Amino acid sequence: MSVSHQLGARAIAARVQSGELRASDVAQAHLQRIRELDPQLHAFVELWPERALQSAAAIDRAQRSGQTLGPLAGVPVAIKDNLLCQGQISACGSKMLERFVSPYTATAVARLEQLGAILLGRTNMDEFGMGSSTERSAFGPTRNPWQMSHVPGGSSGGSAAAVAADFCPLALGSDTGGSVRQPAAMCGVTGLKPTYGRVSRSGLVAYASSLDCVGVIGRAIEDVALGLQIAGDDERDSTCAKRTVPNYLQELDGRKDLRGIRVGIVREFEEATGDEGIKLAVRTAQEQLRACGGTIVEVALPSVKHAVATYYLLASTEASSNLARYDGVRYGHRTAHTRRLDELYEQSRSEGFGAEVQLRILLGTFALQKGYQDQIYGQATRVRAMLAADFAYAFTQCDVLASATSPMPSFALGSKLQDPIAMYWCDALTVPASLAGLPALSLPCGFAVERLPAGLQLTAPKFAESLLLQVGSVFQQQTNWHLQRPLS
Amino acid sequence: MSGLIPTIGLEVHVQLRTQSKLFSPAPNAAGDQPNTRVDVVDLGLPGTLPVINARAIALAVRAAIAFGGEVQPVSHFARKHYFYPDLPKGYQISQYEDPYCRGGSVPLGNNRACKLTRIHLEEDAGKLIHTDAGTLIDLNRAGVPLIEIVGEPELHDPADAHAFLLQLREIVRFTGVSDGDMELGSLRCDANISMAAVGAPLGTKVEIKNLNSLKMVQRALEYEIRRQTAVLATGGLIRQETRLWNDEQAETRPMRSKEMADDYRYFPDPDLLPLCCDESLIANERANLSELPAARRERYRTTFGLPEHDVTVLTSERVLGDYFESLAIAAGEVKAASNWVMTDVLQAVRDRNLALENFPVKPAALGELLRSIARGELTMVSAKQAFARMLDRGEDAHTAIETLGLHKITEESVLAPLVAAAIAALPAATADIKRGQMRALDALKGHVMRATRGRADPTAVDRLLKQQLGS
């Protein structure tokens, strides 16, 4: 049976549950498409066809024997290369972990499988999540399905490109400073960064522990809602919230318009959105939210001007600590050139880590140095607290914030590699929610110019994912940006 | 050089006696094959996160209460960074600016005490095993829960340092916080020492490591006082450094500088929530703590009037004292209870490799036996036989005595023929007695005892012997 690769996760699961579609055929069709188109795109670092077909066959057997199937039954998903999966390599986009086979599975991935999803493989990313273009992968860049000469954004560029290219209707990414939302925006798909602590971090390779979130990328909001069902408490992560998890898909049905919803426009975000095409697309989207019944209010986040600097200091600080374990002693890359301990550390790390990772480790190490710690790390944590307070105050005046996701559309490969500061500014609008631990959603809202998508970012108070998804759903009922496809 | 006095501070690492590690479910137990007691968390694999062990917190709080420290309602874990192959994550999770306990003291005896600065929680590192083929890593110990007890630098005599450790060890053992074994490394001590003239500001501090017994601590400090005094006497300067004690050579040597990191780049561990010790946890551990060894010793001396030897033995371990006290109540007799615990009970524990916690003869049963002895129903020999059976079968005293038929024989009608038989069987001894060598009486008595398997009443036998021998 021929399977449309344009089917969404919800539609696939419904048809697999009813027996109308076989999970094996769905998996086969998607694998086939990936084999045809991914050599140009390079969204996947590795495909797991055997594993995928085995899982799909198991779903089909369960269906035939009349068992109740999960809400993601037979849905092909891709996972970012920093989410561990037992028996598979998780390389984190790094030469350091090129051959690291994980002995355990990340909670988010395990729950995805429990929901019935079929893992297709692992997707490309900037090394350890450090980058905004997926060019910082040790395995080569991923291209943007809308414009092959351009980047897909990052660091979850592989996952965003895979969904945009119809390789899978759903993918997991991770978002530390915008790594799910920004590539979703640049690839014209929907991406959600949940509240910090909403989804377990166990098995997510740490970049910056106080910021890292597992996020969900899909085409339509309902698929993202289904994917977010991986949320919930986990005894293996103390920072994971002990809150009940609503049925996000069901909650979507609760709202048909935005009456009673106050939509905040952040003055500082508007000023930071330099690109005229993005600006226009986002203004139009904000206008549509008003047309759906929302009330527009203007709010201010004065501390936001320090967000990028604060983010890079804090994230680099935590990274310098989190990446200390990659020392060539127990696993990961070990230099072949020395057996002296201090040289073993130095050379293994110099050989195993790419330039951007080394830069951030050095920055983070510097920020924690004796005598500088309070001035740098201490100051950054204080600014972070101010920023969270700014958001809290803004949410007394509105229910969600609406802004651009990225201040600029995708750019040509290589065009920002020599200018790290310019690259960091890609994250200007996404890092504030990360620093405050807030949930934020990026929705396709048009094009900056032809074939370069623009993203609308919605931000809500902590644990208000249902509200975000509802607003996103109303928006997608009124627009068809999420239905547009870069490739036939 | 007179006029110089040493100032000594001690830092003691104590492994907590928990089932599992501080941040992982792997078992906390010494020994076994290398790298078998490890979890993905202990190996520092990517994506692993620490989850705090509530039992370790409870024991740490108990220790804090035992030392009279102030348990902090909120404290924080921090990462301490350095590269070493026994440290899988490249950092140790410890507490830095906000320890869970501040203050407290360790008694030194004679109403003196040494104040504590703080006690904090941290994870242990693994071990390196140096072989001819190279260095191997065993991570069984990595992640074992530790408390670090930091004493104020206010000791001035190596003997006080010895007393400090002795008392500290006793308290952590007694309260069940730790095995407190310096040889096995469940209790480890670093010392720092400086020399200065009386009234002058403290001198340059030297840290001494590799102190694996109480004796080594004292000897190393004594050595260091001599060394520093000599350096200062010749106009030299003391270098601030870490030195390792070499017990064979009986000297300290500077540690190679590369083994010391000078900046640990501490920062709060973002993987762990603040540690909250609430009132109910503290109250619970206070209840678990009961009496400390010093107080118990005092009570055994004054209330029970026990001799010093008994006091020392019975308070060496908390369970031993607990058993003794239950037995004393059951038996209604303190000294007899003490004697039985120190001899028969402890010997059975040793011989049969038992833990006192599940000793097969409960204090109530043994008390019943002691009461039978006190009432004159049982000879001491019979009592030991009954005790052996109680140990073997878990029977109560009454059953053991009945089954073995151990009641004392006092009836003269039964004993008189046995005494006569003894006299007939041992003519030589009888002759000796008649010559006035009364020690030979023991041989005759022994004969009667053997004939009755120890049940004959010794007083009655004595009386009958004297009667029949006409002496």
Coordinates of N, CA, C and O in Angstrom, one line a residue, chain B residues 15-142:
Chain B
Q15 N 32.7 8.0 55.7 CA 31.8 7.3 54.8 C 30.5 7.0 55.5 O 30.5 6.4 56.6
L16 N 29.4 7.3 54.9 CA 28.1 7.0 55.6 C 27.7 5.6 55.3 O 27.9 5.1 54.2
R17 N 27.0 5.0 56.3 CA 26.7 3.5 56.2 C 25.3 3.4 55.6 O 24.3 3.2 56.3
T18 N 25.2 3.6 54.3 CA 23.9 3.5 53.6 C 23.9 2.3 52.7 O 25.0 1.7 52.5
Q19 N 22.8 1.9 52.2 CA 22.7 0.8 51.3 C 23.2 1.2 49.9 O 23.9 0.4 49.3
S20 N 22.9 2.4 49.5 CA 23.3 2.8 48.1 C 24.1 4.0 48.1 O 24.3 4.7 49.2
K21 N 24.5 4.5 47.0 CA 25.4 5.6 46.9 C 24.7 6.9 47.1 O 23.5 7.0 47.2
L22 N 25.5 8.0 47.1 CA 24.9 9.3 47.4 C 23.9 9.8 46.3 O 22.9 10.4 46.6
F23 N 24.3 9.5 45.1 CA 23.5 10.0 44.0 C 23.1 8.9 43.0 O 22.6 9.3 41.9
S24 N 23.3 7.7 43.3 CA 22.9 6.6 42.4 C 22.4 5.4 43.1 O 22.7 5.3 44.3
P25 N 21.7 4.5 42.4 CA 21.2 3.3 43.1 C 22.2 2.2 43.3 O 21.9 1.2 43.9
A26 N 23.4 2.4 42.9 CA 24.4 1.3 43.0 C 24.7 1.1 44.5 O 24.7 2.0 45.3
P27 N 25.0 -0.2 44.8 CA 25.3 -0.5 46.3 C 26.5 0.2 46.8 O 27.5 0.3 46.1
N28 N 26.4 0.6 48.1 CA 27.5 1.2 48.8 C 28.1 0.1 49.6 O 27.6 -0.2 50.7
A29 N 29.1 -0.6 49.1 CA 29.7 -1.7 49.9 C 31.2 -1.8 49.4 O 31.4 -1.8 48.2
A30 N 32.1 -1.9 50.4 CA 33.5 -2.1 50.0 C 33.7 -3.5 49.5 O 32.9 -4.4 49.6
G31 N 34.9 -3.6 48.8 CA 35.3 -4.9 48.4 C 34.6 -5.3 47.0 O 34.2 -4.4 46.3
D32 N 34.5 -6.5 46.7 CA 34.0 -7.1 45.5 C 34.9 -6.8 44.3 O 35.9 -6.1 44.4
Q33 N 34.6 -7.3 43.2 CA 35.4 -7.1 42.0 C 35.3 -5.7 41.6 O 34.3 -5.0 41.7
P34 N 36.4 -5.2 41.0 CA 36.4 -3.7 40.6 C 35.3 -3.4 39.6 O 35.0 -4.3 38.8
N35 N 34.8 -2.3 39.7 CA 33.8 -1.7 38.8 C 32.6 -2.6 38.6 O 31.9 -2.6 37.6
T36 N 32.2 -3.3 39.7 CA 30.9 -4.1 39.7 C 29.8 -3.3 40.5 O 28.7 -3.6 40.3
R37 N 30.2 -2.4 41.4 CA 29.2 -1.7 42.1 C 29.1 -0.3 41.6 O 29.4 0.7 42.2
V38 N 28.7 -0.3 40.3 CA 28.6 1.0 39.7 C 27.4 1.1 38.8 O 26.9 0.1 38.4
D39 N 26.9 2.3 38.6 CA 25.7 2.6 37.9 C 26.2 3.6 36.8 O 27.3 4.2 36.9
V40 N 25.3 3.8 35.8 CA 25.7 4.8 34.7 C 26.0 6.2 35.3 O 26.9 6.9 34.8
V41 N 25.4 6.5 36.4 CA 25.7 7.8 37.1 C 27.1 7.8 37.7 O 27.8 8.8 37.5
D42 N 27.5 6.7 38.3 CA 28.9 6.7 38.9 C 29.9 6.7 37.8 O 31.1 7.1 38.1
L43 N 29.6 6.2 36.6 CA 30.6 6.2 35.5 C 30.7 7.5 34.9 O 31.5 7.7 34.0
G44 N 29.8 8.4 35.2 CA 29.8 9.8 34.6 C 29.4 9.7 33.1 O 29.9 10.4 32.3
L45 N 28.5 8.7 32.8 CA 28.2 8.6 31.3 C 27.3 9.9 30.9 O 26.7 10.5 31.8
P46 N 27.3 10.2 29.6 CA 26.6 11.3 29.2 C 25.1 11.2 29.5 O 24.6 10.1 29.5
G47 N 24.5 12.3 29.9 CA 23.0 12.3 30.1 C 22.6 11.8 31.5 O 21.4 11.8 31.8
T48 N 23.6 11.4 32.3 CA 23.2 10.9 33.6 C 23.0 12.1 34.6 O 23.7 13.0 34.5
L49 N 22.1 11.9 35.6 CA 21.9 13.0 36.5 C 21.9 12.4 37.9 O 21.5 11.3 38.2
P50 N 22.4 13.2 38.9 CA 22.4 12.7 40.3 C 21.1 12.8 40.9 O 20.4 13.8 40.7
V51 N 20.7 11.8 41.7 CA 19.4 11.9 42.5 C 19.8 11.6 43.9 O 20.4 10.6 44.2
I52 N 19.5 12.5 44.8 CA 20.0 12.4 46.2 C 19.4 11.2 46.9 O 18.2 10.9 46.8
N53 N 20.2 10.6 47.7 CA 19.8 9.4 48.6 C 19.3 10.0 49.9 O 20.1 10.5 50.7
A54 N 18.0 9.8 50.2 CA 17.4 10.4 51.4 C 18.0 9.7 52.7 O 18.2 10.4 53.7
R55 N 18.4 8.5 52.6 CA 19.0 7.8 53.7 C 20.4 8.5 54.1 O 20.7 8.6 55.3
A56 N 21.1 8.9 53.1 CA 22.4 9.5 53.4 C 22.2 10.9 54.1 O 22.9 11.2 55.0
I57 N 21.1 11.6 53.7 CA 20.8 12.8 54.3 C 20.5 12.6 55.8 O 20.9 13.3 56.7
A58 N 19.7 11.6 56.0 CA 19.2 11.3 57.4 C 20.5 11.0 58.3 O 20.6 11.5 59.4
L59 N 21.4 10.1 57.8 CA 22.6 9.8 58.6 C 23.5 11.0 58.8 O 24.0 11.2 59.8
A60 N 23.5 11.9 57.8 CA 24.4 13.1 57.9 C 23.7 14.0 59.0 O 24.5 14.6 59.8
V61 N 22.4 14.1 58.9 CA 21.7 14.9 60.0 C 22.0 14.3 61.3 O 22.2 15.0 62.3
R62 N 21.9 13.0 61.4 CA 22.1 12.3 62.7 C 23.5 12.7 63.2 O 23.7 13.0 64.4
A63 N 24.5 12.7 62.4 CA 25.9 13.0 62.8 C 25.9 14.5 63.3 O 26.6 14.8 64.3
A64 N 25.3 15.3 62.5 CA 25.2 16.8 62.9 C 24.7 16.9 64.3 O 25.2 17.7 65.1
I65 N 23.6 16.2 64.6 CA 23.0 16.3 65.9 C 24.0 15.7 67.0 O 24.2 16.3 68.0
A66 N 24.6 14.6 66.6 CA 25.5 14.0 67.6 C 26.7 14.9 68.0 O 27.1 14.9 69.1
F67 N 27.1 15.7 67.0 CA 28.2 16.6 67.3 C 27.7 18.0 67.7 O 28.5 18.9 67.9
G68 N 26.4 18.1 67.9 CA 25.9 19.4 68.4 C 25.9 20.5 67.4 O 25.9 21.7 67.8
G69 N 26.0 20.2 66.1 CA 26.0 21.2 65.1 C 24.6 21.7 64.8 O 23.6 21.2 65.2
E70 N 24.6 22.8 64.0 CA 23.3 23.4 63.7 C 23.0 23.0 62.3 O 23.6 23.4 61.3
V71 N 21.9 22.2 62.1 CA 21.5 21.7 60.8 C 20.8 22.9 60.1 O 20.0 23.5 60.7
Q72 N 21.3 23.2 58.9 CA 20.8 24.3 58.1 C 19.5 23.9 57.4 O 19.5 22.8 56.8
P73 N 18.4 24.7 57.5 CA 17.2 24.3 56.8 C 17.4 24.1 55.3 O 16.7 23.3 54.7
V74 N 18.2 25.0 54.7 CA 18.5 24.9 53.3 C 20.0 25.0 53.1 O 20.6 25.8 53.6
S75 N 20.5 24.1 52.3 CA 21.9 24.1 51.9 C 22.0 23.7 50.4 O 21.0 23.3 49.8
H76 N 23.2 23.9 49.8 CA 23.3 23.7 48.4 C 24.5 22.7 48.1 O 25.5 22.8 48.8
F77 N 24.3 22.0 47.0 CA 25.4 21.2 46.5 C 26.2 22.0 45.4 O 25.6 22.8 44.7
A78 N 27.5 21.9 45.4 CA 28.3 22.6 44.4 C 29.2 21.6 43.7 O 29.5 20.5 44.2
R79 N 29.7 22.0 42.5 CA 30.6 21.1 41.8 C 32.0 21.7 42.1 O 32.3 22.8 41.9
K80 N 32.9 20.7 42.4 CA 34.3 21.0 42.6 C 35.1 20.4 41.5 O 35.1 19.2 41.4
H81 N 35.7 21.2 40.7 CA 36.3 20.7 39.4 C 37.8 20.4 39.6 O 38.6 21.2 40.0
Y82 N 38.2 19.2 39.1 CA 39.6 19.0 38.8 C 39.6 17.7 38.0 O 38.7 16.9 38.0
F83 N 40.7 17.6 37.2 CA 40.8 16.4 36.4 C 41.7 15.3 37.1 O 42.8 15.6 37.5
Y84 N 41.1 14.2 37.2 CA 41.9 13.1 37.8 C 41.1 11.8 37.4 O 39.9 11.8 37.3
P85 N 41.9 10.7 37.0 CA 41.2 9.5 36.5 C 40.2 8.9 37.5 O 39.3 8.1 37.0
D86 N 40.3 9.2 38.8 CA 39.4 8.5 39.7 C 38.1 9.4 39.8 O 37.2 9.0 40.6
L87 N 38.0 10.5 39.1 CA 36.9 11.4 39.2 C 36.1 11.4 37.9 O 36.5 12.2 37.0
P88 N 35.1 10.5 37.7 CA 34.5 10.3 36.4 C 33.9 11.5 35.7 O 34.0 11.7 34.5
K89 N 33.3 12.4 36.5 CA 32.6 13.5 35.9 C 33.6 14.7 35.6 O 33.1 15.7 35.0
G90 N 34.8 14.7 36.1 CA 35.6 15.9 36.1 C 35.3 16.9 37.2 O 35.8 17.9 37.2
Y91 N 34.3 16.5 38.0 CA 34.0 17.3 39.2 C 33.5 16.4 40.2 O 32.9 15.3 39.9
Q92 N 33.6 16.8 41.5 CA 33.1 16.1 42.6 C 31.9 16.9 43.1 O 32.0 18.2 43.2
I93 N 30.8 16.3 43.4 CA 29.6 17.0 43.9 C 29.9 17.1 45.4 O 30.0 16.1 46.1
S94 N 29.9 18.3 45.9 CA 30.2 18.6 47.3 C 29.4 19.8 47.8 O 28.4 20.1 47.1
Q95 N 29.7 20.3 48.9 CA 29.0 21.5 49.4 C 30.1 22.5 49.7 O 31.1 22.2 50.2
Y96 N 29.9 23.7 49.3 CA 30.9 24.7 49.4 C 30.5 25.9 50.3 O 30.8 25.9 51.5
E97 N 29.8 26.8 49.7 CA 29.4 28.0 50.5 C 28.3 27.7 51.5 O 28.2 28.4 52.5
D98 N 27.4 26.8 51.2 CA 26.3 26.5 52.1 C 26.3 25.0 52.5 O 25.6 24.2 52.0
P99 N 27.1 24.7 53.6 CA 27.1 23.3 54.1 C 25.8 23.0 54.8 O 25.1 24.0 55.2
Y100 N 25.5 21.8 55.0 CA 24.2 21.5 55.6 C 24.3 21.6 57.1 O 23.3 21.6 57.8
C101 N 25.5 21.7 57.7 CA 25.7 21.8 59.1 C 26.8 22.8 59.5 O 27.9 22.8 58.9
R102 N 26.5 23.7 60.4 CA 27.5 24.6 60.9 C 27.7 24.4 62.4 O 26.8 24.2 63.1
G103 N 28.9 24.6 62.8 CA 29.2 24.6 64.3 C 29.3 23.2 64.8 O 29.4 22.2 64.0
G104 N 29.1 23.0 66.1 CA 29.2 21.7 66.8 C 30.6 21.6 67.4 O 31.5 22.5 67.3
S105 N 30.8 20.4 68.0 CA 32.1 20.2 68.6 C 32.4 18.7 68.8 O 31.4 17.9 68.8
V106 N 33.6 18.4 69.0 CA 34.0 17.0 69.3 C 34.6 17.0 70.7 O 35.5 17.8 71.0
P107 N 34.1 16.2 71.6 CA 34.7 16.1 73.0 C 36.1 15.6 73.0 O 36.4 14.7 72.2
L108 N 36.9 16.1 73.9 CA 38.3 15.6 74.0 C 38.5 14.9 75.3 O 39.7 14.5 75.6
G109 N 37.5 14.8 76.1 CA 37.7 14.2 77.5 C 38.0 15.3 78.5 O 38.4 16.4 78.1
N110 N 37.9 15.0 79.7 CA 38.1 16.0 80.8 C 37.4 17.3 80.6 O 38.0 18.4 80.8
N111 N 36.2 17.2 80.1 CA 35.4 18.4 79.9 C 36.0 19.4 78.9 O 35.6 20.6 78.9
R112 N 36.8 18.9 78.0 CA 37.3 19.8 77.0 C 36.7 19.4 75.7 O 36.3 18.2 75.5
A113 N 36.7 20.3 74.7 CA 36.1 19.9 73.4 C 36.8 20.8 72.3 O 37.4 21.8 72.6
C114 N 36.7 20.3 71.1 CA 37.3 21.1 70.0 C 36.1 21.5 69.1 O 35.3 20.7 68.7
K115 N 36.0 22.8 68.8 CA 34.8 23.3 68.0 C 35.0 22.8 66.6 O 36.1 22.6 66.1
L116 N 33.8 22.7 65.9 CA 33.8 22.3 64.5 C 33.4 23.6 63.7 O 32.6 24.4 64.2
T117 N 34.0 23.8 62.6 CA 33.6 24.9 61.7 C 32.3 24.5 61.0 O 31.3 25.3 61.0
R118 N 32.3 23.3 60.5 CA 31.2 22.9 59.6 C 31.2 21.4 59.4 O 32.3 20.7 59.6
I119 N 30.1 20.8 58.9 CA 30.1 19.5 58.3 C 29.4 19.6 57.0 O 28.4 20.3 56.9
H120 N 30.0 19.0 55.9 CA 29.2 19.0 54.7 C 29.2 17.7 54.0 O 30.0 16.8 54.4
L121 N 28.3 17.5 53.1 CA 28.1 16.3 52.4 C 28.8 16.3 51.1 O 28.9 17.3 50.4
E122 N 29.4 15.2 50.6 CA 30.0 15.1 49.3 C 30.1 13.6 48.9 O 29.9 12.7 49.7
E123 N 30.4 13.4 47.6 CA 30.6 12.1 47.1 C 32.1 11.7 47.1 O 32.9 12.5 46.9
D124 N 32.3 10.4 47.3 CA 33.7 9.9 47.3 C 34.2 9.7 45.9 O 33.3 9.7 45.0
A125 N 35.5 9.7 45.7 CA 36.0 9.4 44.4 C 36.3 7.9 44.2 O 36.2 7.2 45.2
G126 N 36.7 7.5 43.0 CA 37.1 6.1 42.9 C 38.5 5.9 43.4 O 39.0 6.7 44.1
K127 N 39.1 4.8 43.0 CA 40.5 4.4 43.4 C 41.3 4.1 42.2 O 40.8 3.4 41.3
L128 N 42.5 4.5 42.3 CA 43.5 4.1 41.2 C 44.3 2.9 41.8 O 44.7 2.9 42.9
I129 N 44.5 1.9 40.9 CA 45.3 0.8 41.3 C 46.5 0.7 40.4 O 46.4 0.6 39.2
H130 N 47.7 1.0 41.0 CA 48.9 1.0 40.2 C 49.5 -0.4 40.1 O 49.8 -1.0 41.1
T131 N 49.7 -0.9 38.9 CA 50.2 -2.2 38.6 C 51.4 -2.0 37.7 O 51.6 -1.0 37.1
D132 N 52.1 -3.1 37.5 CA 53.3 -3.1 36.6 C 52.8 -2.8 35.2 O 53.5 -2.2 34.4
A133 N 51.6 -3.3 34.9 CA 51.1 -3.1 33.5 C 50.6 -1.7 33.3 O 50.2 -1.4 32.1
G134 N 50.4 -0.9 34.3 CA 49.8 0.4 34.2 C 48.9 0.7 35.3 O 48.7 -0.1 36.2
T135 N 48.2 1.8 35.2 CA 47.3 2.2 36.3 C 45.9 1.8 35.9 O 45.4 2.1 34.8
L136 N 45.2 1.2 36.9 CA 43.8 0.7 36.6 C 42.9 1.6 37.5 O 43.3 2.1 38.5
I137 N 41.6 1.7 37.0 CA 40.7 2.5 37.8 C 39.6 1.6 38.3 O 39.0 0.8 37.5
D138 N 39.3 1.7 39.6 CA 38.1 1.0 40.2 C 37.2 2.1 40.7 O 37.5 2.9 41.6
L139 N 36.0 2.1 40.1 CA 35.0 3.1 40.5 C 33.9 2.6 41.5 O 32.9 3.2 41.7
N140 N 34.2 1.4 42.2 CA 33.3 1.0 43.2 C 33.0 2.0 44.3 O 31.9 2.1 44.8
R141 N 34.1 2.7 44.6 CA 33.9 3.7 45.7 C 33.4 5.0 45.2 O 32.9 5.9 46.0
A142 N 33.4 5.3 43.9 CA 33.0 6.6 43.3 C 31.5 6.7 43.6 O 30.6 5.9 43.3

